[in-house]
Coordinates of C-alpha atoms in Angstrom, one line a residue:
Chain A
X1 CA 0.0 0.0 0.0
X2 CA 1.3 3.5 -0.8
X3 CA 2.1 5.7 2.1
X4 CA -0.4 8.3 1.1
X5 CA -3.2 5.7 0.8
X6 CA -2.2 4.3 4.2
X7 CA -2.5 7.7 5.9
X8 CA -5.9 8.1 4.3
X9 CA -7.0 4.7 5.6
X10 CA -5.7 5.6 9.0
X11 CA -7.7 8.8 9.0
X12 CA -10.9 6.9 7.9
X13 CA -10.4 4.2 10.6
X14 CA -9.8 6.9 13.2
X15 CA -12.9 8.8 12.2
X16 CA -14.9 5.6 12.2
X17 CA -13.7 4.8 15.7
X18 CA -14.7 8.2 16.9
X19 CA -18.2 8.1 15.4
X20 CA -19.0 4.6 16.6
X21 CA -17.9 5.7 20.1
X22 CA -20.3 8.6 19.8
X23 CA -23.1 6.2 19.0
X24 CA -22.6 4.2 22.2
X25 CA -22.9 7.5 24.1
X26 CA -21.3 6.2 27.2
X27 CA -18.7 8.5 28.7
X28 CA -16.9 5.7 30.4
X29 CA -16.0 4.3 26.9
X30 CA -14.1 7.5 26.2
X31 CA -12.3 7.3 29.5
X32 CA -11.2 3.7 28.8
X33 CA -10.6 4.3 25.1
X34 CA -8.3 7.2 26.0
X35 CA -6.1 5.0 28.1
X36 CA -5.9 2.3 25.4
X37 CA -5.0 4.8 22.7
X38 CA -2.4 6.3 25.0
X39 CA -0.8 2.9 25.1
X40 CA -1.0 2.6 21.3
X41 CA 1.1 5.8 21.1
X42 CA 3.6 4.7 23.8
X43 CA 4.0 1.2 22.3
X44 CA 4.5 2.5 18.8
X45 CA 7.0 5.1 20.0
X46 CA 8.9 2.5 22.0
X47 CA 9.0 0.2 19.0
X48 CA 10.8 2.8 16.9
X49 CA 13.8 2.6 19.1
X50 CA 13.3 -0.8 20.7
X51 CA 11.9 -2.8 17.8
X52 CA 13.5 -1.2 14.7
X53 CA 16.9 -0.3 16.2
X54 CA 17.1 -3.0 18.9
X55 CA 17.7 -0.6 21.8
X56 CA 15.6 -1.5 24.8
X57 CA 14.3 1.6 26.6
X58 CA 13.3 1.1 30.2
X59 CA 12.7 4.7 30.7
X60 CA 9.4 5.2 28.8
X61 CA 7.8 6.6 31.9
X62 CA 10.3 9.4 32.0
X63 CA 9.4 10.6 28.6
X64 CA 5.7 10.2 29.3
X65 CA 6.1 12.2 32.5
X66 CA 8.2 14.9 30.8
X67 CA 5.3 15.4 28.5
X68 CA 2.8 15.4 31.3
X69 CA 4.8 17.8 33.4
X70 CA 5.5 20.2 30.6
X71 CA 1.7 20.6 30.4
X72 CA 1.5 21.2 34.1
X73 CA 4.2 23.8 33.9
X74 CA 2.5 25.6 31.1
X75 CA -0.9 25.3 32.7
X76 CA 0.6 27.2 35.7
X77 CA 2.7 29.6 33.7
X78 CA 0.8 30.4 30.6
X79 CA -2.3 28.2 29.7
X80 CA -2.4 27.1 26.1
X81 CA -4.8 24.9 24.1
X82 CA -4.1 21.1 24.4
X83 CA -2.9 20.6 20.7
X84 CA -0.2 23.3 21.3
X85 CA 0.7 21.6 24.6
X86 CA 1.1 18.3 22.8
X87 CA 3.5 19.9 20.3
X88 CA 5.5 21.6 23.2
X89 CA 5.7 18.3 25.1
X90 CA 6.9 16.6 21.9
X91 CA 9.6 19.1 21.5
X92 CA 10.8 18.9 25.2
X93 CA 10.7 15.1 25.3
X94 CA 12.4 15.0 21.9
X95 CA 15.3 17.2 23.2
X96 CA 15.6 14.9 26.2
X97 CA 15.6 11.9 23.8
X98 CA 18.4 13.5 21.8
X99 CA 20.3 14.1 25.0
X100 CA 19.8 10.5 26.1
X101 CA 21.0 9.4 22.7
X102 CA 24.2 11.4 23.1
X103 CA 24.9 10.3 26.6
X104 CA 24.3 6.6 25.9
X105 CA 25.7 6.3 22.4
X106 CA 28.4 3.9 23.5
X107 CA 26.1 1.6 25.5
X108 CA 24.4 -1.4 24.1
X109 CA 22.0 -4.1 25.2
X110 CA 21.4 -4.3 29.0
X111 CA 23.8 -1.4 29.7
X112 CA 21.6 0.9 27.6
X113 CA 18.5 -0.4 29.3
X114 CA 20.0 0.4 32.8
X115 CA 21.0 3.8 31.7
X116 CA 17.4 4.6 30.5
X117 CA 16.1 3.3 33.8
X118 CA 18.5 5.7 35.6
X119 CA 17.2 8.6 33.5
X120 CA 13.7 7.9 34.8
X121 CA 14.9 7.9 38.4
X122 CA 16.9 11.1 38.0
X123 CA 14.0 12.9 36.3
X124 CA 11.5 11.7 39.0
X125 CA 13.8 13.0 41.7
X126 CA 14.0 16.3 39.9
X127 CA 10.2 16.7 39.5
X128 CA 9.5 15.6 43.1
X129 CA 11.7 18.4 44.4
X130 CA 10.4 21.1 42.0
X131 CA 7.7 23.1 43.9
X132 CA 6.4 25.1 40.9
X133 CA 4.9 21.9 39.3
X134 CA 3.6 20.7 42.7
X135 CA 6.6 18.7 44.0
X136 CA 5.8 15.5 45.8
X137 CA 2.3 16.9 46.8
X138 CA 1.2 16.9 43.2
X139 CA -0.6 19.6 41.1
X140 CA -4.2 20.2 40.4
X141 CA -5.1 20.9 36.8
X142 CA -8.7 22.1 36.8
X143 CA -10.3 21.6 33.5
X144 CA -13.8 22.5 32.2
X145 CA -16.4 19.8 32.1
X146 CA -17.3 20.4 28.6
X147 CA -16.0 22.3 25.6
X148 CA -17.9 24.7 23.4
X149 CA -17.4 23.9 19.7
X150 CA -19.5 26.1 17.3
X151 CA -22.3 26.3 19.9
X152 CA -22.3 22.6 20.7
X153 CA -21.3 21.4 24.1
X154 CA -18.9 18.5 23.8
X155 CA -17.9 16.6 27.0
X156 CA -14.2 17.4 27.7
X157 CA -13.3 13.7 27.7
X158 CA -14.5 13.3 24.1
X159 CA -12.2 16.2 23.2
X160 CA -9.2 14.5 24.9
X161 CA -10.1 11.1 23.3
X162 CA -10.1 12.7 19.9
X163 CA -6.7 14.2 20.4
X164 CA -5.3 10.9 21.5
X165 CA -6.9 9.2 18.6
X166 CA -5.3 11.7 16.2
X167 CA -2.0 11.2 18.0
X168 CA -2.2 7.4 17.7
X169 CA -2.9 7.8 13.9
X170 CA 0.1 10.1 13.6
X171 CA 2.3 7.7 15.5
X172 CA 1.3 4.7 13.5
X173 CA 1.7 6.5 10.1
X174 CA 5.1 7.7 11.2
X175 CA 6.2 4.2 12.3
X176 CA 5.0 2.7 9.0
X177 CA 6.6 5.3 6.9
X178 CA 9.9 4.7 8.7
X179 CA 9.6 1.0 8.2
X180 CA 9.4 1.3 4.4
X181 CA 12.1 4.0 4.1
X182 CA 15.8 4.0 3.9
X183 CA 15.7 5.2 7.5
X184 CA 14.0 1.9 8.4
X185 CA 16.6 -0.2 6.6
X186 CA 19.3 1.8 8.3
X187 CA 17.6 1.1 11.7
X188 CA 17.5 -2.6 10.9
X189 CA 21.2 -2.7 10.2
X190 CA 21.9 -1.1 13.6
X191 CA 19.7 -3.8 15.2
X192 CA 21.4 -6.7 13.3
X193 CA 25.0 -5.6 13.4
X194 CA 26.2 -2.1 14.2
X195 CA 29.8 -2.6 13.2
X196 CA 28.8 -4.0 9.8
X197 CA 26.4 -1.1 9.4
X198 CA 29.3 1.3 9.9
X199 CA 31.5 -0.6 7.5
X200 CA 28.8 -0.3 4.9
X201 CA 28.8 3.5 5.4
X202 CA 25.5 3.7 7.4
X203 CA 25.8 6.9 9.6
X204 CA 24.8 4.9 12.8
X205 CA 25.3 7.6 15.3
X206 CA 23.0 10.0 13.4
X207 CA 20.4 7.3 12.9
X208 CA 20.4 6.4 16.5
X209 CA 19.9 10.0 17.5
X210 CA 17.0 10.3 15.1
X211 CA 15.4 7.2 16.7
X212 CA 15.9 8.3 20.3
X213 CA 14.6 11.8 19.5
X214 CA 11.6 10.6 17.6
X215 CA 10.7 7.9 20.1
X216 CA 11.1 10.3 23.0
X217 CA 9.0 13.0 21.3
X218 CA 6.1 10.7 20.6
X219 CA 6.1 9.4 24.2
X220 CA 6.1 13.0 25.5
X221 CA 3.2 13.8 23.2
X222 CA 1.3 10.9 24.7
X223 CA 1.8 12.4 28.1
X224 CA 0.9 15.9 27.3
X225 CA -2.9 15.7 27.8
X226 CA -2.5 13.4 30.8
X227 CA -2.9 16.0 33.6
X228 CA -6.1 17.2 31.9
X229 CA -7.4 13.6 31.8
X230 CA -6.7 13.0 35.5
X231 CA -7.3 16.6 36.8
X232 CA -4.5 16.0 39.3
X233 CA -0.9 14.9 38.7
X234 CA 1.7 13.6 41.1
X235 CA 5.1 12.2 40.3
X236 CA 4.2 8.6 41.3
X237 CA 1.4 8.5 38.8
X238 CA 3.3 10.2 35.9
X239 CA 6.4 8.0 36.5
X240 CA 4.4 4.9 37.2
X241 CA 6.1 1.5 36.6
X242 CA 3.1 0.6 34.4
X243 CA 4.2 2.9 31.6
X244 CA 7.7 1.5 31.3
X245 CA 6.4 -2.1 31.6
X246 CA 3.5 -1.7 29.2
X247 CA 5.6 0.1 26.6
X248 CA 7.9 -2.9 26.4
X249 CA 5.3 -5.6 26.9
X250 CA 2.9 -4.4 24.3
X251 CA 5.3 -4.4 21.3
X252 CA 6.8 -7.7 22.5
X253 CA 3.5 -9.4 22.7
X254 CA 2.3 -7.9 19.4
X255 CA 5.6 -8.3 17.5
X256 CA 8.4 -5.8 17.2
X257 CA 9.2 -6.3 13.5
X258 CA 6.4 -4.1 12.1
X259 CA 4.1 -1.2 13.0
X260 CA 1.1 -3.5 13.4
X261 CA 2.7 -5.4 16.3
X262 CA 2.6 -2.6 18.8
X263 CA -0.9 -1.7 17.7
X264 CA -2.2 -5.2 18.2
X265 CA -0.3 -5.6 21.5
X266 CA -1.5 -2.2 22.8
X267 CA -5.2 -2.9 21.8
X268 CA -5.1 -6.4 23.3
X269 CA -3.3 -5.6 26.5
X270 CA -4.9 -2.2 26.9
X271 CA -8.4 -3.6 26.6
X272 CA -7.8 -6.6 28.8
X273 CA -6.4 -4.2 31.5
X274 CA -9.4 -1.9 31.3
X275 CA -11.8 -4.9 31.6
X276 CA -9.8 -6.3 34.5
X277 CA -9.8 -2.9 36.2
X278 CA -13.6 -2.8 36.1
X279 CA -14.4 -6.5 36.8
X280 CA -11.6 -7.5 39.2
X281 CA -9.3 -4.7 40.4
X282 CA -6.8 -2.3 39.0
X283 CA -4.0 -3.9 41.0
X284 CA -4.3 -7.1 38.9
X285 CA -3.1 -5.2 35.8
X286 CA 0.6 -5.6 36.2
X287 CA 0.1 -9.3 37.1
X288 CA -1.8 -9.8 33.8
X289 CA 0.9 -8.1 31.8
X290 CA 3.6 -10.2 33.5
X291 CA 1.8 -13.5 32.9
X292 CA 1.1 -12.7 29.3
X293 CA 4.7 -11.6 28.7
X294 CA 6.1 -14.8 30.1
X295 CA 3.6 -16.8 28.1
X296 CA 4.5 -15.1 24.9
X297 CA 8.2 -15.3 25.4
X298 CA 7.8 -19.1 25.7
X299 CA 5.0 -19.7 23.1
X300 CA 5.5 -17.0 20.5
X301 CA 8.9 -15.2 21.0
X302 CA 8.2 -13.1 17.8
X303 CA 4.9 -11.9 19.1
X304 CA 1.5 -12.3 17.6
X305 CA 2.7 -11.0 14.2
X306 CA 5.6 -13.5 14.1
X307 CA 3.2 -16.3 15.2
X308 CA 0.7 -15.6 12.5
X309 CA 3.4 -15.3 9.8
X310 CA 4.8 -18.7 10.9
X311 CA 1.4 -20.3 10.6
X312 CA 0.9 -18.8 7.2
X313 CA 4.3 -20.0 6.0
X314 CA 3.6 -23.5 7.3
X315 CA 0.1 -23.4 5.7
X316 CA 1.6 -22.6 2.3
X317 CA 4.3 -25.3 2.2
Chain B
X1 CA 44.6 6.5 -11.3
X2 CA 46.6 5.7 -8.3
X3 CA 44.8 4.5 -5.2
X4 CA 47.1 3.8 -2.3
X5 CA 47.5 3.9 1.4
X6 CA 50.4 5.0 3.5
X7 CA 50.5 4.4 7.2
X8 CA 53.4 5.7 9.2
X9 CA 54.3 5.6 12.8
X10 CA 50.8 4.7 14.1
X11 CA 50.3 4.0 17.8
X12 CA 46.8 2.9 18.9
X13 CA 45.1 1.0 21.7
X14 CA 42.0 0.7 23.8
X15 CA 42.0 2.7 26.9
X16 CA 45.2 1.8 28.8
X17 CA 46.0 -1.2 26.6
X18 CA 48.4 -0.4 23.8
X19 CA 47.9 -2.6 20.8
X20 CA 49.9 -1.0 17.9
X21 CA 53.3 0.5 18.4
X22 CA 54.9 2.5 15.6
X23 CA 53.4 0.7 12.8
X24 CA 54.3 1.8 9.3
X25 CA 53.0 0.1 6.2
X26 CA 52.0 1.0 2.7
X27 CA 49.9 -0.4 0.0
X28 CA 50.7 0.9 -3.5
X29 CA 48.3 1.2 -6.4
X30 CA 46.6 -2.0 -7.6
X31 CA 48.7 -4.1 -5.2
X32 CA 47.5 -7.0 -3.0
X33 CA 49.2 -6.7 0.3
X34 CA 48.7 -9.2 3.1
X35 CA 49.0 -8.4 6.8
X36 CA 50.0 -11.7 8.5
X37 CA 49.9 -12.5 12.1
X38 CA 48.2 -14.8 14.6
X39 CA 45.4 -13.8 16.9
X40 CA 45.9 -10.8 19.2
X41 CA 48.7 -9.2 17.4
X42 CA 46.8 -6.1 16.2
X43 CA 45.7 -6.9 12.7
X44 CA 42.1 -6.0 13.2
X45 CA 43.0 -2.9 15.2
X46 CA 45.1 -1.6 12.3
X47 CA 42.1 -2.2 10.0
X48 CA 39.9 -0.4 12.4
X49 CA 42.3 2.5 12.5
X50 CA 42.1 2.7 8.7
X51 CA 38.3 2.8 8.8
X52 CA 38.1 5.4 11.5
X53 CA 36.6 3.0 14.1
X54 CA 39.6 3.3 16.4
X55 CA 41.5 6.6 16.6
X56 CA 45.3 6.3 16.6
X57 CA 47.0 8.2 19.4
X58 CA 49.9 9.0 17.1
X59 CA 51.0 8.7 13.5
X60 CA 49.4 9.4 10.2
X61 CA 47.3 7.5 7.8
X62 CA 47.1 8.9 4.3
X63 CA 45.1 7.6 1.4
X64 CA 45.5 8.6 -2.2
X65 CA 42.3 8.1 -4.1
X66 CA 41.9 9.1 -7.8
X67 CA 44.8 11.4 -7.5
X68 CA 43.7 13.2 -4.4
X69 CA 45.3 12.7 -1.0
X70 CA 43.2 12.4 2.1
X71 CA 44.2 12.3 5.7
X72 CA 42.1 9.6 7.3
X73 CA 42.8 10.2 10.9
X74 CA 39.9 12.1 12.4
X75 CA 37.5 11.3 9.6
X76 CA 34.3 9.4 10.5
X77 CA 33.7 5.9 9.2
X78 CA 31.0 7.1 6.8
X79 CA 33.3 9.7 5.4
X80 CA 36.0 7.1 4.8
X81 CA 33.5 4.8 3.0
X82 CA 32.5 7.8 0.9
X83 CA 36.1 8.3 -0.2
X84 CA 36.1 4.9 -1.8
X85 CA 37.5 2.6 0.9
X86 CA 35.4 -0.4 1.8
X87 CA 35.8 -3.0 4.5
X88 CA 34.8 -6.6 4.5
X89 CA 34.6 -7.1 8.3
X90 CA 36.0 -10.1 10.2
X91 CA 33.4 -12.8 10.6
X92 CA 31.4 -11.4 7.7
X93 CA 29.0 -9.4 9.9
X94 CA 26.0 -9.6 7.6
X95 CA 22.5 -8.5 8.5
X96 CA 21.1 -11.9 9.1
X97 CA 17.4 -11.0 9.2
X98 CA 17.5 -9.1 5.9
X99 CA 17.5 -10.7 2.5
X100 CA 20.5 -11.1 0.3
X101 CA 19.4 -8.2 -1.9
X102 CA 18.6 -5.9 1.0
X103 CA 22.1 -6.6 2.4
X104 CA 23.6 -5.6 -0.9
X105 CA 21.5 -2.5 -1.2
X106 CA 22.6 -1.5 2.2
X107 CA 26.1 -1.6 1.0
X108 CA 25.1 1.4 -1.1
X109 CA 23.7 3.4 1.8
X110 CA 25.9 6.5 1.1
X111 CA 24.6 9.1 -1.3
X112 CA 27.6 8.7 -3.6
X113 CA 27.1 4.9 -3.8
X114 CA 23.4 5.2 -4.2
X115 CA 23.7 6.9 -7.5
X116 CA 25.2 3.8 -9.1
X117 CA 23.2 1.3 -7.2
X118 CA 21.5 -0.6 -10.0
X119 CA 24.8 -0.9 -12.0
X120 CA 26.7 -2.1 -9.0
X121 CA 24.0 -4.6 -8.2
X122 CA 24.3 -6.0 -11.7
X123 CA 28.0 -6.2 -11.3
X124 CA 27.6 -8.2 -8.1
X125 CA 25.1 -10.5 -9.5
X126 CA 27.3 -11.0 -12.6
X127 CA 30.2 -11.8 -10.4
X128 CA 28.4 -14.0 -7.9
X129 CA 25.7 -16.0 -9.7
X130 CA 24.7 -17.8 -6.5
X131 CA 23.7 -14.6 -4.8
X132 CA 21.4 -13.8 -7.7
X133 CA 19.7 -17.2 -7.3
X134 CA 19.3 -16.4 -3.5
X135 CA 18.4 -12.8 -3.7
X136 CA 15.2 -13.2 -1.7
X137 CA 16.6 -15.6 0.9
X138 CA 17.5 -14.4 4.4
X139 CA 21.3 -13.8 4.6
X140 CA 21.6 -15.6 7.9
X141 CA 20.2 -18.8 6.3
X142 CA 23.0 -19.2 3.8
X143 CA 26.2 -21.3 4.2
X144 CA 29.4 -19.8 5.4
X145 CA 31.0 -19.7 2.0
X146 CA 27.9 -18.0 0.5
X147 CA 27.9 -15.5 3.3
X148 CA 31.5 -14.6 2.7
X149 CA 30.6 -14.0 -1.0
X150 CA 27.8 -11.8 0.1
X151 CA 30.1 -9.9 2.5
X152 CA 32.5 -9.3 -0.4
X153 CA 29.7 -8.3 -2.7
X154 CA 28.3 -5.9 -0.1
X155 CA 31.6 -4.1 0.1
X156 CA 31.7 -3.9 -3.7
X157 CA 28.4 -2.1 -3.7
X158 CA 30.1 1.1 -2.5
X159 CA 32.2 1.0 -5.7
X160 CA 35.4 1.1 -3.7
X161 CA 38.9 1.9 -5.0
X162 CA 40.6 0.4 -2.0
X163 CA 39.3 -2.8 -0.4
X164 CA 40.2 -3.8 3.1
X165 CA 39.5 -7.4 4.0
X166 CA 39.7 -8.6 7.6
X167 CA 40.3 -12.4 8.0
X168 CA 38.3 -13.7 5.1
X169 CA 39.1 -17.3 6.1
X170 CA 37.5 -17.2 9.6
X171 CA 35.1 -20.1 10.1
X172 CA 35.3 -21.5 6.6
X173 CA 36.2 -25.0 5.4
X174 CA 39.6 -25.3 3.8
X175 CA 38.2 -25.6 0.3
X176 CA 36.1 -22.5 0.8
X177 CA 39.0 -20.6 2.1
X178 CA 40.9 -21.3 -1.1
X179 CA 37.9 -20.4 -3.2
X180 CA 37.4 -17.2 -1.3
X181 CA 41.0 -16.2 -1.8
X182 CA 40.7 -16.9 -5.5
X183 CA 37.7 -14.7 -5.7
X184 CA 39.5 -11.9 -4.0
X185 CA 42.3 -12.1 -6.6
X186 CA 39.7 -12.2 -9.4
X187 CA 38.0 -9.1 -8.0
X188 CA 41.3 -7.3 -7.6
X189 CA 42.4 -7.8 -11.1
X190 CA 39.0 -7.3 -12.7
X191 CA 38.3 -3.9 -11.0
X192 CA 42.0 -3.0 -10.6
X193 CA 41.5 -2.7 -6.8
X194 CA 44.1 -1.9 -4.2
X195 CA 43.7 -4.6 -1.6
X196 CA 44.9 -4.9 2.0
X197 CA 44.0 -8.2 3.5
X198 CA 44.6 -9.2 7.1
X199 CA 44.9 -13.0 7.4
X200 CA 46.1 -15.8 9.6
X201 CA 46.1 -18.4 6.9
X202 CA 49.7 -18.0 5.7
X203 CA 49.8 -20.4 2.9
X204 CA 46.5 -19.3 1.3
X205 CA 47.2 -15.6 1.7
X206 CA 50.6 -15.6 0.1
X207 CA 49.2 -17.3 -3.0
X208 CA 47.7 -14.0 -4.2
X209 CA 49.9 -11.5 -2.3
X210 CA 52.3 -9.2 -4.1
X211 CA 53.9 -8.2 -0.8
X212 CA 53.3 -8.7 2.8
X213 CA 54.0 -7.7 6.4
X214 CA 54.1 -9.8 9.5
X215 CA 52.8 -8.2 12.6
X216 CA 53.9 -9.5 16.0
X217 CA 52.8 -8.0 19.3
X218 CA 51.7 -4.8 17.6
X219 CA 54.9 -4.2 15.7
X220 CA 55.8 -4.9 12.1
X221 CA 58.3 -7.7 12.5
X222 CA 59.0 -8.4 8.9
X223 CA 58.4 -6.8 5.6
X224 CA 58.5 -9.0 2.5
X225 CA 58.8 -7.4 -0.9
X226 CA 57.6 -10.5 -2.7
X227 CA 55.7 -13.7 -1.9
X228 CA 58.9 -15.6 -2.2
X229 CA 60.6 -13.5 0.4
X230 CA 57.8 -14.3 2.8
X231 CA 57.8 -17.9 2.0
X232 CA 61.5 -18.6 2.5
X233 CA 62.2 -16.8 5.6
X234 CA 63.5 -18.0 8.9
X235 CA 61.9 -15.3 10.9
X236 CA 58.5 -16.2 9.7
X237 CA 59.0 -19.9 10.4
X238 CA 60.0 -19.0 13.9
X239 CA 57.5 -16.3 14.8
X240 CA 54.6 -17.3 12.7
X241 CA 54.6 -21.0 11.9
X242 CA 56.2 -22.0 15.1
X243 CA 58.7 -24.3 13.4

């Protein structure tokens, strides 16, 4: 499929999702849907660095929180509409991604993962001690209940849902475009063999920095509307373990080799978690993720996408 | 046009560990020069210095390519590849999860090489018929000999003037080693390449060498101006073959 056609299809699917959700007319659906879509963005962003380049980032929560806290900061300093906040958060998180890329450019494998984890800890300490954005007490972000659009009153959560939907579409289109471009091939050479990539003339350092920046920016963008979603933000919720774990588990379960893997993984795990939150308890979420991750590593190490591809290959021969 | 390399007085190492000490070596136009030595004597480090992957602490590395001289110390690996120097890395280092053709096309990642991508691909397929048959196969699923062919072909995709080959015999059966060495000679004469090959396999390497150096503990222990001189030399027997 051509890239332009794909973007068109993505827009149509996103619009369809939004209108079907409107038909159900249950506000809870938007609350749950927002969280699922947020994970679609996080998983897709993680996969750009983790799946395509092979660099496992354990610090997703840091980028997410940077996005969320840049919104809190602006909310207090100079309130702006949410789409602008998303762009600002993307910029700030992208710069941090670039910095992380520079600092860790000599690290590979588990060493890189540990460094990213450390980044999350450092940033959390910083935010916890920064009074302007609420410090350890947290910050209230009072938002209106509904939004006036051309005389219509739209519930605010629908507005947030729509933004996250657009963001998810953008993230997926970006990931797919990368996958089919020279950039994507360059990323794949870094994943397979960095030394050989250099010998073939691939500018590995520049490509890695592009990946860390892009991945970080998308994660930050996913975090930007978060304070408005919750109404109250504290460091423990922005830097929660669940973001780091889910961002890794979702692409792994879906399959890291293509854009559709993180999407499937995020939809599947995200929905299961939402259902579990309502029917059992929210504490059981991390348990579910853990059990599924272990199961997939044993049964389908290449995720759902790899599993289906194998089945199809076997079916053909 | 003359394509040559002149290395003089190079010192290099990793952190506190010194690997190369005052190494001087040159490869003249259209020559095949072998760098002989057993494991751990600095062959790969010298090749890495040439490719800008290890930065020498002292000394100069100058390459003359199509009549222009370039100082390689301080250039990045991409820039060196762009000049027309290609490396066939030790242990082949293919991209195992990509197909044969994708591996080849990645050899032409740099803008200068991209322009002539189609022509170079035809060259490679003409030279290595087996790779054409297997163009859609994953590189990691081929045999060792085929992988070595692919590694050579990938380096050719940059349309190099100077080819550096690091241990082409590693992990290959004796018959494939000899075939690989023949192929290197064939490539060298066909494209008039300047070749520097680091190799452990003495007998195979000197079959195609015009000249050679023996490196022992990071120093050039012997310089042979012909294959004969290398072959009938007491020092080599002692240091290298352990006789």
